[in-house]
Amino acid sequence: MTAGGQAEGAGADPASARLPSRVAKLLSALFYGTCSFLLVLVNKALLTTYGFPSPIVLGVGQMAVTIMILYVSKLNKIIHFPDFDKKIPTKLFPLPLLYVGNHISGLSSTSKLSLPMFTVLRKFTIPLTLLLETIILGKQYSLNIIVSVFAIILGAFIAAGSDLAFNLEGYIFVFLNDIFTAANGVYTKQKMDPKELGKYGVLFYNACFMIIPTLIISVSTGDLRQATEFNQWKNVLFIIQFLLSCFLGFLLMYSTVLCSYYNSALTTAVVGAIKNVSVAYIGMLVGGDYIFSVLNFVGLNICMAGGLRYSFLTLGSQLKPKQPVDEENISQDLKV
């Protein structure tokens, strides 16, 4: 869509002005859910099935691919974001810290938990996002939403209390991941002013600022050494999945920012929760690290039911037409 077309759309009939916005909301949410689903499965295969010991190195690979794709796209004028200046770190803070924390904790928890328990515990992102949006963005939510959140928390506690494959380190990482994900979504929505950095600028500079510190962390913790000594680097299938994970990591970061741009941070968290339902049930059959128990299974289903109800309530409220969309302020980086 060109800038002229956007200006025309803003002056056109309100109903026609609303349509692109609603389509963009749906497509961005679907894109995010698909990328997130595929990345969880690929990362689980790498970190558990192949036993790749270095989640931080995998995160560095995803950041490197993000920087390369966005920089080449900018050079070829496919996308636009501002050149670096000394004000950018101030504009972005604390996003880079949340970004790398989200990355490392997510990959580490994926390697240490079964997919069903990983997805259930990741649902704590929803109540955390709700709380942060209430505090930081001043939003308020209905009783139906709060009841659904309570069901999510109750189901997660039941499932966790009867987890026969309990892993304390994995639980710590996944709760850290919940906190970083919630905070990242809320602050991305707050910082992503199209007149300043825009969605591509947020992605590019986040990755640029944190790739070197993350690489230093991987060296100091021995993560990089374990990665270089890994015995599967001659396995073509492993290499393909490693590269696929790096590319999907970029797509997930892009789709998260895109979904947060067109929707709320809470909607992004909700779409992730819907995706987690399919991942949880698939994870019972693949991965080989889920141990079945009746109470755990009941808890999983309570949590999933609460998450689905909550998701439909939130998405329904998001898609209700509210007012004509003024698209004049959308920057040129939305042309693609």
mmCIF file of C-alpha atoms in Angstrom:
data_model
loop_
_atom_site.group_PDB
_atom_site.id
_atom_site.type_symbol
_atom_site.label_atom_id
_atom_site.label_comp_id
_atom_site.label_asym_id
_atom_site.label_seq_id
_atom_site.Cartn_x
_atom_site.Cartn_y
_atom_site.Cartn_z
ATOM 1 C CA MET A 1 0.000 0.000 0.000
ATOM 2 C CA THR A 2 1.450 3.393 -0.986
ATOM 3 C CA ALA A 3 1.438 6.528 1.104
ATOM 4 C CA GLY A 4 -0.977 8.106 -1.345
ATOM 5 C CA GLY A 5 -3.276 5.113 -1.057
ATOM 6 C CA GLN A 6 -3.201 5.406 2.705
ATOM 7 C CA ALA A 7 -4.098 9.067 2.547
ATOM 8 C CA GLU A 8 -6.988 8.252 0.243
ATOM 9 C CA GLY A 9 -8.119 5.483 2.594
ATOM 10 C CA ALA A 10 -8.145 7.877 5.516
ATOM 11 C CA GLY A 11 -10.454 10.247 3.674
ATOM 12 C CA ALA A 12 -12.732 7.543 2.323
ATOM 13 C CA ASP A 13 -15.879 6.016 3.736
ATOM 14 C CA PRO A 14 -15.394 4.919 7.399
ATOM 15 C CA ALA A 15 -16.537 1.361 6.664
ATOM 16 C CA SER A 16 -13.948 0.918 3.928
ATOM 17 C CA ALA A 17 -11.295 2.511 6.145
ATOM 18 C CA ARG A 18 -12.008 -0.040 8.872
ATOM 19 C CA LEU A 19 -11.755 -3.097 6.597
ATOM 20 C CA PRO A 20 -7.977 -3.085 5.985
ATOM 21 C CA SER A 21 -7.382 -2.624 9.707
ATOM 22 C CA ARG A 22 -9.544 -5.633 10.648
ATOM 23 C CA VAL A 23 -7.925 -7.792 7.944
ATOM 24 C CA ALA A 24 -4.480 -6.690 9.139
ATOM 25 C CA LYS A 25 -5.379 -7.630 12.732
ATOM 26 C CA LEU A 26 -6.509 -11.114 11.702
ATOM 27 C CA LEU A 27 -3.617 -11.806 9.331
ATOM 28 C CA SER A 28 -0.957 -10.511 11.738
ATOM 29 C CA ALA A 29 -2.404 -12.666 14.550
ATOM 30 C CA LEU A 30 -2.518 -15.744 12.275
ATOM 31 C CA PHE A 31 1.036 -15.105 11.061
ATOM 32 C CA TYR A 32 2.314 -14.827 14.638
ATOM 33 C CA GLY A 33 0.517 -17.991 15.763
ATOM 34 C CA THR A 34 1.869 -20.029 12.826
ATOM 35 C CA CYS A 35 5.476 -18.852 13.305
ATOM 36 C CA SER A 36 5.338 -19.469 17.041
ATOM 37 C CA PHE A 37 3.900 -22.972 16.574
ATOM 38 C CA LEU A 38 6.547 -24.019 14.037
ATOM 39 C CA LEU A 39 9.425 -22.547 16.042
ATOM 40 C CA VAL A 40 8.467 -24.412 19.245
ATOM 41 C CA LEU A 41 8.410 -27.740 17.370
ATOM 42 C CA VAL A 42 11.719 -27.113 15.566
ATOM 43 C CA ASN A 43 13.464 -25.892 18.752
ATOM 44 C CA LYS A 44 12.162 -28.896 20.681
ATOM 45 C CA ALA A 45 13.604 -31.225 18.031
ATOM 46 C CA LEU A 46 16.980 -29.457 18.146
ATOM 47 C CA LEU A 47 17.294 -29.168 21.921
ATOM 48 C CA THR A 48 15.722 -32.470 22.992
ATOM 49 C CA THR A 49 15.685 -34.951 20.104
ATOM 50 C CA TYR A 50 19.174 -34.037 18.843
ATOM 51 C CA GLY A 51 20.341 -32.947 22.307
ATOM 52 C CA PHE A 52 21.886 -29.647 21.139
ATOM 53 C CA PRO A 53 23.411 -28.311 24.390
ATOM 54 C CA SER A 54 23.612 -24.571 23.614
ATOM 55 C CA PRO A 55 20.323 -22.610 23.617
ATOM 56 C CA ILE A 56 22.217 -19.302 23.921
ATOM 57 C CA VAL A 57 24.173 -20.017 20.711
ATOM 58 C CA LEU A 58 20.880 -20.811 18.978
ATOM 59 C CA GLY A 59 19.603 -17.425 20.167
ATOM 60 C CA VAL A 60 22.718 -15.706 18.773
ATOM 61 C CA GLY A 61 22.080 -17.415 15.419
ATOM 62 C CA GLN A 62 18.502 -16.093 15.384
ATOM 63 C CA MET A 63 19.697 -12.554 16.167
ATOM 64 C CA ALA A 64 22.361 -12.733 13.436
ATOM 65 C CA VAL A 65 19.792 -13.797 10.837
ATOM 66 C CA THR A 66 17.479 -10.953 11.962
ATOM 67 C CA ILE A 67 20.242 -8.351 11.557
ATOM 68 C CA MET A 68 21.317 -9.697 8.164
ATOM 69 C CA ILE A 69 17.814 -9.886 6.655
ATOM 70 C CA LEU A 70 16.746 -6.432 7.872
ATOM 71 C CA TYR A 71 20.016 -4.726 6.890
ATOM 72 C CA VAL A 72 20.017 -6.208 3.374
ATOM 73 C CA SER A 73 16.333 -5.287 2.984
ATOM 74 C CA LYS A 74 17.088 -1.698 4.052
ATOM 75 C CA LEU A 75 20.028 -1.441 1.608
ATOM 76 C CA ASN A 76 17.753 -2.611 -1.220
ATOM 77 C CA LYS A 77 15.038 -0.134 -0.132
ATOM 78 C CA ILE A 78 12.553 -2.937 0.497
ATOM 79 C CA ILE A 79 11.920 -1.610 3.996
ATOM 80 C CA HIS A 80 12.726 1.600 5.839
ATOM 81 C CA PHE A 81 13.928 2.370 9.338
ATOM 82 C CA PRO A 82 16.066 5.263 10.645
ATOM 83 C CA ASP A 83 19.863 5.228 10.652
ATOM 84 C CA PHE A 84 21.583 4.931 14.000
ATOM 85 C CA ASP A 85 21.880 7.973 16.240
ATOM 86 C CA LYS A 86 22.789 8.395 19.906
ATOM 87 C CA LYS A 87 19.125 8.814 20.944
ATOM 88 C CA ILE A 88 18.088 5.329 19.783
ATOM 89 C CA PRO A 89 19.306 3.419 22.891
ATOM 90 C CA THR A 90 17.279 5.780 25.102
ATOM 91 C CA LYS A 91 14.211 5.392 22.906
ATOM 92 C CA LEU A 92 14.446 1.592 22.997
ATOM 93 C CA PHE A 93 15.325 0.962 26.656
ATOM 94 C CA PRO A 94 14.410 -1.464 28.286
ATOM 95 C CA LEU A 95 13.393 -3.454 25.177
ATOM 96 C CA PRO A 96 16.858 -4.881 24.326
ATOM 97 C CA LEU A 97 17.225 -6.380 27.817
ATOM 98 C CA LEU A 98 13.704 -7.847 27.681
ATOM 99 C CA TYR A 99 14.372 -9.101 24.162
ATOM 100 C CA VAL A 100 17.493 -11.108 25.058
ATOM 101 C CA GLY A 101 15.968 -12.311 28.336
ATOM 102 C CA ASN A 102 12.907 -13.555 26.458
ATOM 103 C CA HIS A 103 15.113 -15.291 23.902
ATOM 104 C CA ILE A 104 17.429 -17.141 26.255
ATOM 105 C CA SER A 105 14.825 -18.123 28.865
ATOM 106 C CA GLY A 106 12.446 -19.393 26.156
ATOM 107 C CA LEU A 107 15.052 -21.607 24.512
ATOM 108 C CA SER A 108 16.374 -22.877 27.859
ATOM 109 C CA SER A 109 12.904 -23.809 29.165
ATOM 110 C CA THR A 110 12.027 -25.561 25.885
ATOM 111 C CA SER A 111 15.013 -27.875 26.328
ATOM 112 C CA LYS A 112 14.206 -28.786 29.952
ATOM 113 C CA LEU A 113 10.411 -29.321 29.976
ATOM 114 C CA SER A 114 7.981 -31.573 28.131
ATOM 115 C CA LEU A 115 5.930 -29.705 25.531
ATOM 116 C CA PRO A 116 2.618 -30.071 27.453
ATOM 117 C CA MET A 117 4.079 -28.629 30.681
ATOM 118 C CA PHE A 118 6.010 -25.965 28.763
ATOM 119 C CA THR A 119 2.847 -24.738 27.061
ATOM 120 C CA VAL A 120 0.754 -24.782 30.247
ATOM 121 C CA LEU A 121 3.329 -22.856 32.258
ATOM 122 C CA ARG A 122 3.740 -20.395 29.376
ATOM 123 C CA LYS A 123 0.099 -19.433 29.916
ATOM 124 C CA PHE A 124 1.181 -17.398 32.943
ATOM 125 C CA THR A 125 2.190 -14.846 30.294
ATOM 126 C CA ILE A 126 -1.509 -13.938 29.998
ATOM 127 C CA PRO A 127 -2.180 -12.853 33.605
ATOM 128 C CA LEU A 128 1.217 -11.122 33.702
ATOM 129 C CA THR A 129 0.417 -9.222 30.474
ATOM 130 C CA LEU A 130 -3.002 -8.285 31.844
ATOM 131 C CA LEU A 131 -1.415 -6.974 35.044
ATOM 132 C CA LEU A 132 1.281 -4.993 33.181
ATOM 133 C CA GLU A 133 -1.208 -3.497 30.717
ATOM 134 C CA THR A 134 -3.352 -2.400 33.655
ATOM 135 C CA ILE A 135 -0.367 -0.768 35.413
ATOM 136 C CA ILE A 136 1.596 0.619 32.437
ATOM 137 C CA LEU A 137 -1.093 1.289 29.799
ATOM 138 C CA GLY A 138 -4.028 1.914 32.174
ATOM 139 C CA LYS A 139 -6.346 -0.710 30.631
ATOM 140 C CA GLN A 140 -9.300 -2.331 32.436
ATOM 141 C CA TYR A 141 -10.806 -5.786 31.884
ATOM 142 C CA SER A 142 -14.212 -7.384 32.414
ATOM 143 C CA LEU A 143 -15.194 -9.976 35.026
ATOM 144 C CA ASN A 144 -15.433 -12.665 32.295
ATOM 145 C CA ILE A 145 -11.788 -12.056 31.385
ATOM 146 C CA ILE A 146 -10.699 -12.234 35.037
ATOM 147 C CA VAL A 147 -12.628 -15.515 35.605
ATOM 148 C CA SER A 148 -10.946 -17.048 32.540
ATOM 149 C CA VAL A 149 -7.530 -15.991 33.832
ATOM 150 C CA PHE A 150 -8.326 -17.623 37.184
ATOM 151 C CA ALA A 151 -9.146 -20.902 35.361
ATOM 152 C CA ILE A 152 -5.798 -20.724 33.544
ATOM 153 C CA ILE A 153 -3.900 -20.245 36.798
ATOM 154 C CA LEU A 154 -5.881 -22.972 38.622
ATOM 155 C CA GLY A 155 -5.331 -25.519 35.830
ATOM 156 C CA ALA A 156 -1.623 -24.683 35.637
ATOM 157 C CA PHE A 157 -1.189 -25.192 39.381
ATOM 158 C CA ILE A 158 -3.009 -28.544 39.285
ATOM 159 C CA ALA A 159 -0.899 -29.718 36.336
ATOM 160 C CA ALA A 160 2.347 -28.500 37.897
ATOM 161 C CA GLY A 161 1.529 -30.096 41.252
ATOM 162 C CA SER A 162 1.216 -33.516 39.631
ATOM 163 C CA ASP A 163 4.060 -33.211 37.113
ATOM 164 C CA LEU A 164 5.930 -36.503 37.364
ATOM 165 C CA ALA A 165 8.811 -35.126 35.272
ATOM 166 C CA PHE A 166 9.288 -32.026 37.468
ATOM 167 C CA ASN A 167 12.437 -30.049 36.614
ATOM 168 C CA LEU A 168 13.110 -27.054 38.901
ATOM 169 C CA GLU A 169 15.540 -25.403 36.496
ATOM 170 C CA GLY A 170 13.022 -25.720 33.666
ATOM 171 C CA TYR A 171 10.261 -24.188 35.835
ATOM 172 C CA ILE A 172 12.484 -21.225 36.760
ATOM 173 C CA PHE A 173 13.369 -20.597 33.109
ATOM 174 C CA VAL A 174 9.758 -20.818 31.920
ATOM 175 C CA PHE A 175 8.516 -18.398 34.608
ATOM 176 C CA LEU A 176 11.305 -15.985 33.672
ATOM 177 C CA ASN A 177 10.225 -16.424 30.050
ATOM 178 C CA ASP A 178 6.630 -15.543 31.020
ATOM 179 C CA ILE A 179 7.799 -12.338 32.708
ATOM 180 C CA PHE A 180 10.054 -11.310 29.818
ATOM 181 C CA THR A 181 7.384 -12.123 27.206
ATOM 182 C CA ALA A 182 4.695 -10.107 28.996
ATOM 183 C CA ALA A 183 6.970 -7.120 29.579
ATOM 184 C CA ASN A 184 8.363 -7.300 26.023
ATOM 185 C CA GLY A 185 4.875 -7.243 24.495
ATOM 186 C CA VAL A 186 3.692 -4.297 26.580
ATOM 187 C CA TYR A 187 6.827 -2.189 26.092
ATOM 188 C CA THR A 188 6.964 -2.998 22.359
ATOM 189 C CA LYS A 189 3.450 -1.548 22.037
ATOM 190 C CA GLN A 190 4.535 1.515 24.010
ATOM 191 C CA LYS A 191 7.836 2.132 22.157
ATOM 192 C CA MET A 192 6.788 1.345 18.582
ATOM 193 C CA ASP A 193 6.028 4.872 17.341
ATOM 194 C CA PRO A 194 5.906 4.715 13.510
ATOM 195 C CA LYS A 195 7.222 8.297 13.344
ATOM 196 C CA GLU A 196 10.399 7.205 15.114
ATOM 197 C CA LEU A 197 11.821 3.659 14.916
ATOM 198 C CA GLY A 198 8.835 1.755 13.515
ATOM 199 C CA LYS A 199 8.533 -2.012 13.747
ATOM 200 C CA TYR A 200 11.624 -2.756 11.630
ATOM 201 C CA GLY A 201 13.782 -0.339 13.606
ATOM 202 C CA VAL A 202 12.689 -1.917 16.893
ATOM 203 C CA LEU A 203 13.630 -5.382 15.588
ATOM 204 C CA PHE A 204 16.944 -4.353 14.035
ATOM 205 C CA TYR A 205 18.338 -2.290 16.902
ATOM 206 C CA ASN A 206 17.158 -4.759 19.551
ATOM 207 C CA ALA A 207 19.176 -7.482 17.823
ATOM 208 C CA CYS A 208 22.182 -5.198 17.187
ATOM 209 C CA PHE A 209 22.436 -4.035 20.797
ATOM 210 C CA MET A 210 22.171 -7.509 22.308
ATOM 211 C CA ILE A 211 24.003 -9.890 19.955
ATOM 212 C CA ILE A 212 27.496 -9.033 21.287
ATOM 213 C CA PRO A 213 26.532 -9.210 25.007
ATOM 214 C CA THR A 214 24.727 -12.509 24.340
ATOM 215 C CA LEU A 215 27.784 -13.894 22.542
ATOM 216 C CA ILE A 216 29.953 -12.870 25.523
ATOM 217 C CA ILE A 217 27.521 -14.671 27.860
ATOM 218 C CA SER A 218 27.745 -17.804 25.705
ATOM 219 C CA VAL A 219 31.560 -17.724 25.885
ATOM 220 C CA SER A 220 31.713 -17.096 29.642
ATOM 221 C CA THR A 221 29.192 -19.856 30.461
ATOM 222 C CA GLY A 222 30.851 -22.433 28.187
ATOM 223 C CA ASP A 223 27.777 -22.514 25.953
ATOM 224 C CA LEU A 224 29.776 -21.632 22.829
ATOM 225 C CA ARG A 225 32.380 -24.319 23.557
ATOM 226 C CA GLN A 226 29.662 -26.956 23.946
ATOM 227 C CA ALA A 227 28.157 -25.850 20.633
ATOM 228 C CA THR A 228 31.471 -26.118 18.738
ATOM 229 C CA GLU A 229 32.131 -29.571 20.221
ATOM 230 C CA PHE A 230 28.646 -30.876 19.393
ATOM 231 C CA ASN A 231 28.854 -34.100 17.373
ATOM 232 C CA GLN A 232 25.951 -33.499 14.951
ATOM 233 C CA TRP A 233 27.455 -30.737 12.784
ATOM 234 C CA LYS A 234 28.083 -33.258 10.002
ATOM 235 C CA ASN A 235 24.420 -34.316 10.081
ATOM 236 C CA VAL A 236 22.747 -32.524 7.151
ATOM 237 C CA LEU A 237 19.261 -32.858 8.660
ATOM 238 C CA PHE A 238 20.422 -31.253 11.911
ATOM 239 C CA ILE A 239 22.070 -28.365 10.030
ATOM 240 C CA ILE A 240 18.887 -27.764 8.017
ATOM 241 C CA GLN A 241 16.793 -27.655 11.209
ATOM 242 C CA PHE A 242 19.335 -25.365 12.910
ATOM 243 C CA LEU A 243 19.174 -22.894 9.999
ATOM 244 C CA LEU A 244 15.385 -23.229 9.893
ATOM 245 C CA SER A 245 15.249 -22.372 13.602
ATOM 246 C CA CYS A 246 17.375 -19.258 13.001
ATOM 247 C CA PHE A 247 15.089 -18.116 10.176
ATOM 248 C CA LEU A 248 11.929 -18.913 12.134
ATOM 249 C CA GLY A 249 13.406 -16.989 15.069
ATOM 250 C CA PHE A 250 13.514 -13.906 12.841
ATOM 251 C CA LEU A 251 9.981 -14.551 11.579
ATOM 252 C CA LEU A 252 8.709 -14.955 15.141
ATOM 253 C CA MET A 253 10.297 -11.670 16.269
ATOM 254 C CA TYR A 254 8.880 -9.908 13.212
ATOM 255 C CA SER A 255 5.418 -11.437 13.603
ATOM 256 C CA THR A 256 5.358 -10.581 17.339
ATOM 257 C CA VAL A 257 6.081 -6.922 16.607
ATOM 258 C CA LEU A 258 3.595 -6.949 13.716
ATOM 259 C CA CYS A 259 0.848 -8.487 15.856
ATOM 260 C CA SER A 260 1.536 -6.021 18.688
ATOM 261 C CA TYR A 261 1.445 -3.162 16.135
ATOM 262 C CA TYR A 262 -1.986 -4.021 14.745
ATOM 263 C CA ASN A 263 -3.429 -5.435 17.982
ATOM 264 C CA SER A 264 -2.774 -5.100 21.711
ATOM 265 C CA ALA A 265 0.046 -6.867 23.570
ATOM 266 C CA LEU A 266 -2.674 -8.901 25.261
ATOM 267 C CA THR A 267 -4.036 -10.139 21.918
ATOM 268 C CA THR A 268 -0.518 -11.263 20.974
ATOM 269 C CA ALA A 269 -0.315 -13.209 24.235
ATOM 270 C CA VAL A 270 -3.769 -14.706 23.594
ATOM 271 C CA VAL A 271 -2.868 -15.911 20.094
ATOM 272 C CA GLY A 272 0.203 -17.527 21.603
ATOM 273 C CA ALA A 273 -2.064 -19.272 24.114
ATOM 274 C CA ILE A 274 -4.325 -20.646 21.366
ATOM 275 C CA LYS A 275 -1.259 -21.964 19.563
ATOM 276 C CA ASN A 276 -0.107 -23.606 22.778
ATOM 277 C CA VAL A 277 -3.238 -25.783 22.892
ATOM 278 C CA SER A 278 -2.224 -27.635 19.725
ATOM 279 C CA VAL A 279 1.431 -27.757 20.812
ATOM 280 C CA ALA A 280 0.470 -29.278 24.192
ATOM 281 C CA TYR A 281 -1.582 -32.133 22.740
ATOM 282 C CA ILE A 282 0.937 -32.841 19.984
ATOM 283 C CA GLY A 283 3.661 -32.805 22.647
ATOM 284 C CA MET A 284 1.974 -35.685 24.469
ATOM 285 C CA LEU A 285 2.650 -37.856 21.421
ATOM 286 C CA VAL A 286 6.047 -36.537 20.279
ATOM 287 C CA GLY A 287 9.177 -35.513 22.148
ATOM 288 C CA GLY A 288 9.185 -38.585 24.400
ATOM 289 C CA ASP A 289 9.515 -36.637 27.679
ATOM 290 C CA TYR A 290 5.867 -36.325 28.812
ATOM 291 C CA ILE A 291 4.856 -38.654 31.674
ATOM 292 C CA PHE A 292 1.077 -39.148 31.880
ATOM 293 C CA SER A 293 -0.881 -38.892 35.133
ATOM 294 C CA VAL A 294 -4.648 -38.371 35.542
ATOM 295 C CA LEU A 295 -4.378 -35.260 37.745
ATOM 296 C CA ASN A 296 -1.779 -33.694 35.481
ATOM 297 C CA PHE A 297 -3.974 -34.356 32.428
ATOM 298 C CA VAL A 298 -7.029 -32.831 34.178
ATOM 299 C CA GLY A 299 -4.995 -29.742 35.095
ATOM 300 C CA LEU A 300 -3.781 -29.402 31.524
ATOM 301 C CA ASN A 301 -7.344 -29.490 30.208
ATOM 302 C CA ILE A 302 -8.656 -26.951 32.757
ATOM 303 C CA CYS A 303 -5.832 -24.612 31.801
ATOM 304 C CA MET A 304 -6.465 -25.108 28.075
ATOM 305 C CA ALA A 305 -10.228 -24.545 28.459
ATOM 306 C CA GLY A 306 -9.649 -21.332 30.426
ATOM 307 C CA GLY A 307 -7.109 -20.184 27.846
ATOM 308 C CA LEU A 308 -9.450 -20.821 24.915
ATOM 309 C CA ARG A 309 -12.398 -19.057 26.572
ATOM 310 C CA TYR A 310 -10.175 -16.137 27.450
ATOM 311 C CA SER A 311 -8.775 -16.053 23.910
ATOM 312 C CA PHE A 312 -12.182 -15.873 22.237
ATOM 313 C CA LEU A 313 -13.391 -13.198 24.667
ATOM 314 C CA THR A 314 -10.333 -11.044 24.054
ATOM 315 C CA LEU A 315 -10.145 -11.496 20.298
ATOM 316 C CA GLY A 316 -13.889 -10.833 20.028
ATOM 317 C CA SER A 317 -13.516 -7.512 21.813
ATOM 318 C CA GLN A 318 -10.467 -6.624 19.693
ATOM 319 C CA LEU A 319 -12.278 -7.178 16.392
ATOM 320 C CA LYS A 320 -15.346 -5.077 17.237
ATOM 321 C CA PRO A 321 -15.404 -1.942 15.069
ATOM 322 C CA LYS A 322 -14.829 1.095 17.268
ATOM 323 C CA GLN A 323 -14.093 4.097 15.084
ATOM 324 C CA PRO A 324 -12.694 4.953 11.643
ATOM 325 C CA VAL A 325 -9.000 4.226 11.417
ATOM 326 C CA ASP A 326 -6.779 7.203 10.652
ATOM 327 C CA GLU A 327 -3.975 5.718 8.606
ATOM 328 C CA GLU A 328 -2.194 8.969 7.751
ATOM 329 C CA ASN A 329 0.271 8.459 10.598
ATOM 330 C CA ILE A 330 1.416 5.029 9.467
ATOM 331 C CA SER A 331 5.000 5.334 8.301
ATOM 332 C CA GLN A 332 6.471 4.318 4.976
ATOM 333 C CA ASP A 333 7.804 1.077 6.433
ATOM 334 C CA LEU A 334 4.289 -0.368 6.147
ATOM 335 C CA LYS A 335 4.398 -0.313 2.379
ATOM 336 C CA VAL A 336 5.730 -3.870 2.216
#
